[in-house]
Amino acid sequence: MKTSDIKGIIPPVITPMNNDDEQTVNHEALRQQVERLLAGGVHGMFPLGTNGEAYALSFKEKEEILATVIDQVKGRVPVYAGTGCITTAETIRMSKRAEEMGAD
């Protein structure tokens, strides 16, 4: 686990969805949102919280979203992944996966 001083502005990252039958994640819009937040001077990112619709996403979708955010941030600010799930076991699984993926 990485350690850092948590400080400053760390906004929840909204998960943009495509307007299709499956309501898939719009990764290009997500990348653009990350860049807008960084340009605004944030000190960290918080994807997959309640504003990110995490409760309605599959484990695979959460991994993909987190991968997109981490890739777009490129280490410029910490990424604090929302890992809360319905069950304790799933929360532990998501927390371990977020750490493996490089979330702070």
C-alpha positions as a LaTeX table, in Angstrom:
\begin{tabular}{lrrr}
\hline
Residue & $x$ (\AA) & $y$ (\AA) & $z$ (\AA) \\
\hline
Met1 & 0.00 & 0.00 & 0.00 \\
Lys2 & 1.25 & 3.46 & $-0.87$ \\
Thr3 & 1.14 & 6.12 & 1.79 \\
Ser4 & 0.71 & 9.80 & 1.22 \\
Asp5 & $-0.58$ & 12.88 & 2.93 \\
Ile6 & $-4.18$ & 13.32 & 1.89 \\
Lys7 & $-4.74$ & 17.01 & 1.32 \\
Gly8 & $-6.40$ & 19.53 & $-0.93$ \\
Ile9 & $-9.25$ & 19.05 & $-3.35$ \\
Ile10 & $-10.09$ & 15.43 & $-4.16$ \\
Pro11 & $-13.33$ & 15.36 & $-6.15$ \\
Pro12 & $-15.50$ & 12.35 & $-6.82$ \\
Val13 & $-15.21$ & 11.41 & $-10.48$ \\
Ile14 & $-18.55$ & 10.98 & $-12.22$ \\
Thr15 & $-18.73$ & 7.96 & $-14.54$ \\
Pro16 & $-19.97$ & 9.05 & $-17.99$ \\
Met17 & $-22.12$ & 6.50 & $-19.77$ \\
Asn18 & $-22.87$ & 6.01 & $-23.44$ \\
Asn19 & $-26.44$ & 6.43 & $-24.60$ \\
Asp20 & $-26.78$ & 2.86 & $-25.80$ \\
Asp21 & $-28.96$ & $-0.09$ & $-24.84$ \\
Glu22 & $-26.29$ & $-1.54$ & $-22.55$ \\
Gln23 & $-25.43$ & 1.78 & $-20.85$ \\
Thr24 & $-21.72$ & 1.14 & $-21.37$ \\
Val25 & $-19.03$ & 3.36 & $-19.88$ \\
Asn26 & $-17.82$ & 6.19 & $-22.12$ \\
His27 & $-14.08$ & 5.92 & $-21.54$ \\
Glu28 & $-13.19$ & 8.80 & $-23.88$ \\
Ala29 & $-15.48$ & 11.16 & $-21.95$ \\
Leu30 & $-13.99$ & 9.81 & $-18.71$ \\
Arg31 & $-10.49$ & 10.67 & $-19.94$ \\
Gln32 & $-11.66$ & 14.17 & $-20.88$ \\
Gln33 & $-13.22$ & 14.62 & $-17.45$ \\
Val34 & $-9.98$ & 13.59 & $-15.74$ \\
Glu35 & $-8.09$ & 16.18 & $-17.80$ \\
Arg36 & $-10.63$ & 18.91 & $-16.92$ \\
Leu37 & $-10.29$ & 18.10 & $-13.23$ \\
Leu38 & $-6.48$ & 18.13 & $-13.45$ \\
Ala39 & $-6.56$ & 21.45 & $-15.32$ \\
Gly40 & $-8.72$ & 22.81 & $-12.51$ \\
Gly41 & $-5.95$ & 22.09 & $-10.01$ \\
Val42 & $-7.28$ & 19.12 & $-8.06$ \\
His43 & $-4.94$ & 17.30 & $-5.68$ \\
Gly44 & $-6.31$ & 13.80 & $-6.26$ \\
Met45 & $-9.06$ & 11.77 & $-7.93$ \\
Phe46 & $-11.80$ & 9.67 & $-6.33$ \\
Pro47 & $-13.35$ & 7.38 & $-8.96$ \\
Leu48 & $-15.96$ & 4.72 & $-8.19$ \\
Gly49 & $-17.73$ & 6.45 & $-5.34$ \\
Thr50 & $-21.48$ & 6.94 & $-5.19$ \\
Asn51 & $-21.28$ & 9.77 & $-7.76$ \\
Gly52 & $-19.49$ & 7.33 & $-10.03$ \\
Glu53 & $-22.43$ & 4.89 & $-10.02$ \\
Ala54 & $-20.18$ & 2.17 & $-8.59$ \\
Tyr55 & $-23.09$ & 0.34 & $-6.97$ \\
Ala56 & $-24.57$ & $-0.24$ & $-10.45$ \\
Leu57 & $-21.37$ & $-1.43$ & $-12.14$ \\
Ser58 & $-19.94$ & $-4.92$ & $-12.57$ \\
Phe59 & $-16.53$ & $-5.82$ & $-11.16$ \\
Lys60 & $-15.12$ & $-5.81$ & $-14.71$ \\
Glu61 & $-16.55$ & $-2.35$ & $-15.41$ \\
Lys62 & $-15.02$ & $-1.05$ & $-12.17$ \\
Glu63 & $-11.62$ & $-2.46$ & $-13.18$ \\
Glu64 & $-11.91$ & $-0.81$ & $-16.61$ \\
Ile65 & $-12.89$ & 2.56 & $-15.13$ \\
Leu66 & $-10.07$ & 2.46 & $-12.62$ \\
Ala67 & $-7.60$ & 1.47 & $-15.34$ \\
Thr68 & $-8.74$ & 4.40 & $-17.49$ \\
Val69 & $-8.42$ & 6.91 & $-14.65$ \\
Ile70 & $-5.01$ & 5.63 & $-13.51$ \\
Asp71 & $-3.74$ & 5.62 & $-17.09$ \\
Gln72 & $-4.99$ & 9.14 & $-17.78$ \\
Val73 & $-3.70$ & 10.59 & $-14.51$ \\
Lys74 & $-0.22$ & 9.19 & $-15.23$ \\
Gly75 & 0.95 & 9.75 & $-11.65$ \\
Arg76 & 0.22 & 13.49 & $-11.65$ \\
Val77 & $-2.02$ & 13.18 & $-8.58$ \\
Pro78 & $-3.04$ & 10.28 & $-6.33$ \\
Val79 & $-6.01$ & 8.13 & $-7.36$ \\
Tyr80 & $-8.11$ & 7.05 & $-4.38$ \\
Ala81 & $-10.41$ & 4.30 & $-5.64$ \\
Gly82 & $-13.84$ & 3.85 & $-4.17$ \\
Thr83 & $-13.90$ & 0.16 & $-3.32$ \\
Gly84 & $-17.09$ & $-0.14$ & $-1.29$ \\
Cys85 & $-19.37$ & $-2.93$ & $-2.50$ \\
Ile86 & $-22.54$ & $-4.62$ & $-1.30$ \\
Thr87 & $-20.70$ & $-7.41$ & 0.52 \\
Thr88 & $-17.60$ & $-7.37$ & 2.69 \\
Ala89 & $-15.98$ & $-10.08$ & 0.56 \\
Glu90 & $-16.52$ & $-8.08$ & $-2.63$ \\
Thr91 & $-15.19$ & $-4.92$ & $-0.96$ \\
Ile92 & $-12.01$ & $-6.76$ & 0.06 \\
Arg93 & $-11.65$ & $-8.18$ & $-3.46$ \\
Met94 & $-12.09$ & $-4.73$ & $-5.03$ \\
Ser95 & $-9.69$ & $-3.11$ & $-2.56$ \\
Lys96 & $-6.99$ & $-5.67$ & $-3.33$ \\
Arg97 & $-7.54$ & $-5.27$ & $-7.06$ \\
Ala98 & $-7.36$ & $-1.46$ & $-6.85$ \\
Glu99 & $-4.06$ & $-1.72$ & $-5.02$ \\
Glu100 & $-2.70$ & $-4.18$ & $-7.62$ \\
Met101 & $-3.71$ & $-1.75$ & $-10.37$ \\
Gly102 & $-1.77$ & 1.10 & $-8.78$ \\
Ala103 & $-4.44$ & 3.08 & $-6.99$ \\
Asp104 & $-3.26$ & 5.01 & $-3.97$ \\
\hline
\end{tabular}
